[in-house]
Amino acid sequence: MRRVNGTALIIAALVATLGALAFPVWSYADRSGTGQANVDAGTVSTQWGPLTATDRDFIVKVRLAGLWELPAGQQAIERAPTASIKECGDHLVVGHTDLDRRVRSVAAQLNIELPNQPNDQQQGWLNELTDAQGVEYERKFANLLRNAHGKVFALIAEVRHTTRNTLVRQLATDANQTVLDHITMLERTGRVDFDGIADEAAGKLTASPTGPPPPSNPVPSAPPVSPTADDKSFTSRPSAPGPSDINTSRPEPED
């Protein structure tokens, strides 16, 4: 009888272990995977091309960015501690007013529901700006917004590179122009803490950085890059030098 009970307990333990191992596989079978399976899992067909989960996430994040950055820009114009902050606020308002029209047009065509309020983190940033004064306000304004723009920049690049949907690709192009303009204006305030941004990014690295060794002294000059073909009659010419403003002119969005 003791042998039977002992055997039954062993069998029960094995069954429980196998069940515990099998449950995650069963419960996540339709959502987890690697490579192409991940891409296909949340993809739907549209007349503008496949629409992935990453595409939809990008569209929502563009909308969310405007929901907090536009009021932040309005606040900067009203408080205007310095001319550079006021000018930056103006770019935020103009840029996100335009980009919001475009993202709402794309979302309507792709039948994607958009949020109408900033998320909790974004509302917290707005509260921080509201409570700050003087130099502290300038510092928070420049760094909260510069950090947020820098992070969304990476998502824009990924989506622009990988999307197969023409509407999403155009929106990524538009967002890229707007975000780069805003980054440029924020950096012109002179309040961006580049060391802090670099330290935060370094803290998230999971692998050692790669690259050439530290430069020797003096560093040898690299030769200029030049075409190797015999034909020198090129039609392309470098752009004329000018200010570092970002050209944000673009066609009106299609309804």
mmCIF file of C-alpha atoms in Angstrom:
data_model
loop_
_atom_site.group_PDB
_atom_site.id
_atom_site.type_symbol
_atom_site.label_atom_id
_atom_site.label_comp_id
_atom_site.label_asym_id
_atom_site.label_seq_id
_atom_site.Cartn_x
_atom_site.Cartn_y
_atom_site.Cartn_z
ATOM 1 C CA MET A 1 0.000 0.000 0.000
ATOM 2 C CA ARG A 2 2.864 2.392 0.839
ATOM 3 C CA ARG A 3 4.507 1.608 -2.503
ATOM 4 C CA VAL A 4 1.257 2.334 -4.319
ATOM 5 C CA ASN A 5 0.813 5.618 -2.465
ATOM 6 C CA GLY A 6 4.433 6.591 -3.169
ATOM 7 C CA THR A 7 4.080 5.776 -6.865
ATOM 8 C CA ALA A 8 0.833 7.741 -7.074
ATOM 9 C CA LEU A 9 2.491 10.768 -5.488
ATOM 10 C CA ILE A 10 5.384 10.611 -7.971
ATOM 11 C CA ILE A 11 2.998 10.329 -10.914
ATOM 12 C CA ALA A 12 0.914 13.226 -9.606
ATOM 13 C CA ALA A 13 4.029 15.366 -9.202
ATOM 14 C CA LEU A 14 5.161 14.591 -12.763
ATOM 15 C CA VAL A 15 1.726 15.453 -14.146
ATOM 16 C CA ALA A 16 1.695 18.747 -12.226
ATOM 17 C CA THR A 17 5.194 19.615 -13.486
ATOM 18 C CA LEU A 18 4.300 18.848 -17.095
ATOM 19 C CA GLY A 19 1.121 20.904 -16.729
ATOM 20 C CA ALA A 20 3.055 23.864 -15.359
ATOM 21 C CA LEU A 21 5.494 23.681 -18.265
ATOM 22 C CA ALA A 22 2.775 23.257 -20.868
ATOM 23 C CA PHE A 23 0.500 26.055 -19.634
ATOM 24 C CA PRO A 24 2.701 28.988 -20.720
ATOM 25 C CA VAL A 25 3.202 27.395 -24.126
ATOM 26 C CA TRP A 26 -0.537 26.908 -24.559
ATOM 27 C CA SER A 27 -1.576 30.288 -23.184
ATOM 28 C CA TYR A 28 0.913 32.288 -25.268
ATOM 29 C CA ALA A 29 0.878 30.169 -28.412
ATOM 30 C CA ASP A 30 -1.093 32.783 -30.325
ATOM 31 C CA ARG A 31 0.960 35.800 -29.170
ATOM 32 C CA SER A 32 4.583 34.833 -28.661
ATOM 33 C CA GLY A 33 7.044 33.681 -31.213
ATOM 34 C CA THR A 34 10.093 34.772 -33.094
ATOM 35 C CA GLY A 35 10.902 36.353 -36.414
ATOM 36 C CA GLN A 36 8.166 36.278 -39.006
ATOM 37 C CA ALA A 37 5.636 34.811 -36.559
ATOM 38 C CA ASN A 38 5.801 37.970 -34.476
ATOM 39 C CA VAL A 39 5.222 40.164 -37.525
ATOM 40 C CA ASP A 40 2.315 38.093 -38.810
ATOM 41 C CA ALA A 41 0.565 37.702 -35.440
ATOM 42 C CA GLY A 42 -1.028 41.153 -35.328
ATOM 43 C CA THR A 43 -0.977 42.064 -39.024
ATOM 44 C CA VAL A 44 -4.142 42.896 -40.945
ATOM 45 C CA SER A 45 -4.602 43.606 -44.641
ATOM 46 C CA THR A 46 -5.580 47.062 -45.896
ATOM 47 C CA GLN A 47 -5.786 48.635 -49.341
ATOM 48 C CA TRP A 48 -2.587 50.555 -48.517
ATOM 49 C CA GLY A 49 -0.651 47.428 -47.578
ATOM 50 C CA PRO A 50 -0.261 45.216 -44.487
ATOM 51 C CA LEU A 51 -0.784 46.973 -41.153
ATOM 52 C CA THR A 52 1.286 45.509 -38.311
ATOM 53 C CA ALA A 53 0.949 45.872 -34.553
ATOM 54 C CA THR A 54 4.073 48.072 -34.617
ATOM 55 C CA ASP A 55 2.428 50.312 -37.225
ATOM 56 C CA ARG A 56 -0.652 50.723 -35.046
ATOM 57 C CA ASP A 57 1.446 51.379 -31.949
ATOM 58 C CA PHE A 58 3.328 54.078 -33.853
ATOM 59 C CA ILE A 59 0.113 55.811 -34.939
ATOM 60 C CA VAL A 60 -1.176 55.887 -31.363
ATOM 61 C CA LYS A 61 2.157 57.232 -30.073
ATOM 62 C CA VAL A 62 2.158 60.045 -32.625
ATOM 63 C CA ARG A 63 -1.257 61.075 -31.341
ATOM 64 C CA LEU A 64 -0.142 60.793 -27.702
ATOM 65 C CA ALA A 65 2.911 62.950 -28.376
ATOM 66 C CA GLY A 66 0.701 65.775 -29.593
ATOM 67 C CA LEU A 67 -1.658 65.468 -26.647
ATOM 68 C CA TRP A 68 1.017 66.598 -24.197
ATOM 69 C CA GLU A 69 3.588 68.422 -26.341
ATOM 70 C CA LEU A 70 1.089 70.849 -27.848
ATOM 71 C CA PRO A 71 -0.145 72.108 -24.430
ATOM 72 C CA ALA A 72 3.483 72.179 -23.267
ATOM 73 C CA GLY A 73 4.251 74.448 -26.219
ATOM 74 C CA GLN A 74 1.264 76.664 -25.473
ATOM 75 C CA GLN A 75 2.421 76.985 -21.880
ATOM 76 C CA ALA A 76 5.930 77.949 -23.015
ATOM 77 C CA ILE A 77 4.569 80.718 -25.248
ATOM 78 C CA GLU A 78 2.463 82.125 -22.409
ATOM 79 C CA ARG A 79 5.194 81.969 -19.774
ATOM 80 C CA ALA A 80 8.073 82.816 -22.173
ATOM 81 C CA PRO A 81 10.938 82.988 -19.662
ATOM 82 C CA THR A 82 13.336 83.497 -22.580
ATOM 83 C CA ALA A 83 12.974 84.141 -26.308
ATOM 84 C CA SER A 84 14.446 80.721 -27.177
ATOM 85 C CA ILE A 85 11.882 78.894 -25.017
ATOM 86 C CA LYS A 86 9.045 80.926 -26.516
ATOM 87 C CA GLU A 87 10.251 80.182 -30.057
ATOM 88 C CA CYS A 88 10.559 76.493 -29.201
ATOM 89 C CA GLY A 89 7.012 76.510 -27.845
ATOM 90 C CA ASP A 90 5.809 78.058 -31.090
ATOM 91 C CA HIS A 91 7.428 75.235 -33.089
ATOM 92 C CA LEU A 92 5.799 72.651 -30.838
ATOM 93 C CA VAL A 93 2.340 74.167 -31.319
ATOM 94 C CA VAL A 94 2.632 74.594 -35.080
ATOM 95 C CA GLY A 95 4.291 71.206 -35.621
ATOM 96 C CA HIS A 96 1.899 69.136 -33.545
ATOM 97 C CA THR A 97 -1.190 70.942 -34.809
ATOM 98 C CA ASP A 98 -0.169 69.923 -38.323
ATOM 99 C CA LEU A 99 0.966 66.411 -37.360
ATOM 100 C CA ASP A 100 -2.229 65.780 -35.405
ATOM 101 C CA ARG A 101 -4.313 66.490 -38.511
ATOM 102 C CA ARG A 102 -2.239 63.966 -40.393
ATOM 103 C CA VAL A 103 -2.376 61.227 -37.769
ATOM 104 C CA ARG A 104 -6.137 61.615 -37.372
ATOM 105 C CA SER A 105 -6.547 61.331 -41.144
ATOM 106 C CA VAL A 106 -4.431 58.158 -41.267
ATOM 107 C CA ALA A 107 -6.179 56.633 -38.248
ATOM 108 C CA ALA A 108 -9.609 57.279 -39.764
ATOM 109 C CA GLN A 109 -8.635 55.561 -43.008
ATOM 110 C CA LEU A 110 -7.131 52.581 -41.191
ATOM 111 C CA ASN A 111 -9.977 52.389 -38.634
ATOM 112 C CA ILE A 112 -7.687 52.861 -35.619
ATOM 113 C CA GLU A 113 -9.100 54.332 -32.413
ATOM 114 C CA LEU A 114 -6.977 57.151 -31.011
ATOM 115 C CA PRO A 115 -6.643 58.323 -27.400
ATOM 116 C CA ASN A 116 -7.973 61.755 -26.440
ATOM 117 C CA GLN A 117 -5.986 62.298 -23.243
ATOM 118 C CA PRO A 118 -2.252 62.144 -22.434
ATOM 119 C CA ASN A 119 -1.195 59.012 -20.604
ATOM 120 C CA ASP A 120 -0.297 59.126 -16.898
ATOM 121 C CA GLN A 121 3.411 59.647 -17.521
ATOM 122 C CA GLN A 122 2.793 62.507 -19.950
ATOM 123 C CA GLN A 123 0.328 64.153 -17.581
ATOM 124 C CA GLY A 124 2.993 63.904 -14.900
ATOM 125 C CA TRP A 125 5.436 65.757 -17.159
ATOM 126 C CA LEU A 126 2.879 68.498 -17.748
ATOM 127 C CA ASN A 127 2.355 68.781 -14.003
ATOM 128 C CA GLU A 128 6.110 69.102 -13.472
ATOM 129 C CA LEU A 129 6.251 71.959 -15.970
ATOM 130 C CA THR A 130 3.278 73.691 -14.391
ATOM 131 C CA ASP A 131 4.891 73.571 -10.943
ATOM 132 C CA ALA A 132 8.336 74.768 -12.096
ATOM 133 C CA GLN A 133 9.482 78.386 -12.225
ATOM 134 C CA GLY A 134 12.312 80.387 -13.775
ATOM 135 C CA VAL A 135 15.504 78.515 -14.633
ATOM 136 C CA GLU A 136 14.075 75.275 -13.263
ATOM 137 C CA TYR A 137 11.178 75.587 -15.703
ATOM 138 C CA GLU A 138 13.533 76.168 -18.636
ATOM 139 C CA ARG A 139 15.630 73.151 -17.665
ATOM 140 C CA LYS A 140 12.645 70.849 -17.222
ATOM 141 C CA PHE A 141 11.003 72.074 -20.428
ATOM 142 C CA ALA A 142 14.125 71.492 -22.519
ATOM 143 C CA ASN A 143 15.057 68.118 -21.056
ATOM 144 C CA LEU A 144 11.642 66.480 -20.657
ATOM 145 C CA LEU A 145 10.745 67.324 -24.238
ATOM 146 C CA ARG A 146 14.186 66.621 -25.702
ATOM 147 C CA ASN A 147 14.296 63.207 -24.035
ATOM 148 C CA ALA A 148 10.791 62.327 -25.220
ATOM 149 C CA HIS A 149 11.552 63.405 -28.787
ATOM 150 C CA GLY A 150 14.813 61.483 -28.816
ATOM 151 C CA LYS A 151 13.108 58.268 -27.781
ATOM 152 C CA VAL A 152 10.309 58.512 -30.328
ATOM 153 C CA PHE A 153 12.926 59.252 -32.991
ATOM 154 C CA ALA A 154 14.090 55.623 -32.791
ATOM 155 C CA LEU A 155 10.539 54.309 -33.244
ATOM 156 C CA ILE A 156 9.993 56.579 -36.255
ATOM 157 C CA ALA A 157 13.170 55.230 -37.868
ATOM 158 C CA GLU A 158 12.130 51.615 -37.249
ATOM 159 C CA VAL A 159 8.639 52.123 -38.661
ATOM 160 C CA ARG A 160 9.867 54.140 -41.650
ATOM 161 C CA HIS A 161 12.344 51.352 -42.394
ATOM 162 C CA THR A 162 10.087 48.330 -41.969
ATOM 163 C CA THR A 163 6.460 49.289 -42.674
ATOM 164 C CA ARG A 164 4.772 47.932 -45.783
ATOM 165 C CA ASN A 165 1.831 50.313 -45.441
ATOM 166 C CA THR A 166 2.052 53.436 -47.609
ATOM 167 C CA LEU A 167 -0.052 55.581 -45.258
ATOM 168 C CA VAL A 168 2.093 54.671 -42.269
ATOM 169 C CA ARG A 169 5.280 55.266 -44.256
ATOM 170 C CA GLN A 170 4.187 58.788 -45.189
ATOM 171 C CA LEU A 171 3.160 59.523 -41.613
ATOM 172 C CA ALA A 172 6.588 58.369 -40.424
ATOM 173 C CA THR A 173 8.214 60.719 -42.936
ATOM 174 C CA ASP A 174 6.071 63.621 -41.717
ATOM 175 C CA ALA A 175 6.739 62.778 -38.062
ATOM 176 C CA ASN A 176 10.468 62.560 -38.729
ATOM 177 C CA GLN A 177 10.536 66.118 -40.070
ATOM 178 C CA THR A 178 8.510 67.445 -37.160
ATOM 179 C CA VAL A 179 10.488 65.660 -34.449
ATOM 180 C CA LEU A 180 13.848 66.672 -35.920
ATOM 181 C CA ASP A 181 12.691 70.291 -36.058
ATOM 182 C CA HIS A 182 11.618 70.156 -32.422
ATOM 183 C CA ILE A 183 14.852 68.490 -31.317
ATOM 184 C CA THR A 184 16.815 71.217 -33.093
ATOM 185 C CA MET A 185 14.828 74.003 -31.435
ATOM 186 C CA LEU A 186 15.065 72.412 -27.976
ATOM 187 C CA GLU A 187 18.840 72.111 -28.283
ATOM 188 C CA ARG A 188 19.068 75.779 -29.252
ATOM 189 C CA THR A 189 17.731 76.750 -25.837
ATOM 190 C CA GLY A 190 21.099 75.785 -24.344
ATOM 191 C CA ARG A 191 19.356 73.929 -21.520
ATOM 192 C CA VAL A 192 19.610 70.329 -22.788
ATOM 193 C CA ASP A 193 21.631 68.060 -20.490
ATOM 194 C CA PHE A 194 23.436 65.889 -23.038
ATOM 195 C CA ASP A 195 25.466 64.127 -20.328
ATOM 196 C CA GLY A 196 22.242 63.111 -18.585
ATOM 197 C CA ILE A 197 20.756 61.791 -21.831
ATOM 198 C CA ALA A 198 23.914 59.793 -22.579
ATOM 199 C CA ASP A 199 24.069 58.389 -19.033
ATOM 200 C CA GLU A 200 20.430 57.271 -19.167
ATOM 201 C CA ALA A 201 20.959 55.580 -22.521
ATOM 202 C CA ALA A 202 24.144 53.878 -21.283
ATOM 203 C CA GLY A 203 22.284 52.495 -18.287
ATOM 204 C CA LYS A 204 19.972 50.579 -20.616
ATOM 205 C CA LEU A 205 22.695 48.958 -22.725
ATOM 206 C CA THR A 206 22.835 45.178 -22.474
ATOM 207 C CA ALA A 207 25.969 44.652 -24.566
ATOM 208 C CA SER A 208 29.416 46.186 -24.643
ATOM 209 C CA PRO A 209 29.802 48.963 -27.216
ATOM 210 C CA THR A 210 31.749 48.139 -30.348
ATOM 211 C CA GLY A 211 33.839 50.343 -32.570
ATOM 212 C CA PRO A 212 37.395 51.306 -33.363
ATOM 213 C CA PRO A 213 39.917 51.850 -30.564
ATOM 214 C CA PRO A 214 40.488 55.332 -29.139
ATOM 215 C CA PRO A 215 42.185 57.595 -31.683
ATOM 216 C CA SER A 216 45.940 57.997 -31.725
ATOM 217 C CA ASN A 217 47.528 61.409 -31.517
ATOM 218 C CA PRO A 218 47.601 62.889 -34.095
ATOM 219 C CA VAL A 219 44.727 61.292 -35.968
ATOM 220 C CA PRO A 220 45.603 60.595 -39.631
ATOM 221 C CA SER A 221 43.337 62.336 -42.098
ATOM 222 C CA ALA A 222 40.938 60.150 -44.053
ATOM 223 C CA PRO A 223 41.018 60.525 -47.840
ATOM 224 C CA PRO A 224 37.955 62.073 -49.465
ATOM 225 C CA VAL A 225 35.326 59.761 -50.887
ATOM 226 C CA SER A 226 35.116 60.065 -54.652
ATOM 227 C CA PRO A 227 33.357 58.183 -57.466
ATOM 228 C CA THR A 228 35.380 55.445 -59.112
ATOM 229 C CA ALA A 229 33.643 55.631 -62.509
ATOM 230 C CA ASP A 230 35.254 57.501 -65.391
ATOM 231 C CA ASP A 231 32.133 59.547 -66.111
ATOM 232 C CA LYS A 232 32.322 62.755 -64.027
ATOM 233 C CA SER A 233 29.172 64.415 -65.397
ATOM 234 C CA PHE A 234 26.997 64.197 -62.301
ATOM 235 C CA THR A 235 23.614 65.882 -61.975
ATOM 236 C CA SER A 236 23.470 65.931 -58.188
ATOM 237 C CA ARG A 237 24.989 68.861 -56.344
ATOM 238 C CA PRO A 238 25.429 69.454 -52.604
ATOM 239 C CA SER A 239 22.834 71.668 -50.981
ATOM 240 C CA ALA A 240 23.842 75.263 -50.486
ATOM 241 C CA PRO A 241 25.068 76.003 -46.960
ATOM 242 C CA GLY A 242 22.537 77.707 -44.738
ATOM 243 C CA PRO A 243 21.052 77.797 -41.244
ATOM 244 C CA SER A 244 20.363 74.544 -39.431
ATOM 245 C CA ASP A 245 16.594 74.949 -39.596
ATOM 246 C CA ILE A 246 14.671 71.823 -40.547
ATOM 247 C CA ASN A 247 12.471 72.125 -43.609
ATOM 248 C CA THR A 248 9.029 71.019 -42.511
ATOM 249 C CA SER A 249 7.135 72.040 -45.651
ATOM 250 C CA ARG A 250 5.064 69.195 -47.051
ATOM 251 C CA PRO A 251 1.807 68.594 -48.947
ATOM 252 C CA GLU A 252 -1.512 68.756 -47.153
ATOM 253 C CA PRO A 253 -2.783 65.380 -45.866
ATOM 254 C CA GLU A 254 -5.345 63.571 -47.984
ATOM 255 C CA ASP A 255 -8.727 62.898 -46.368
#
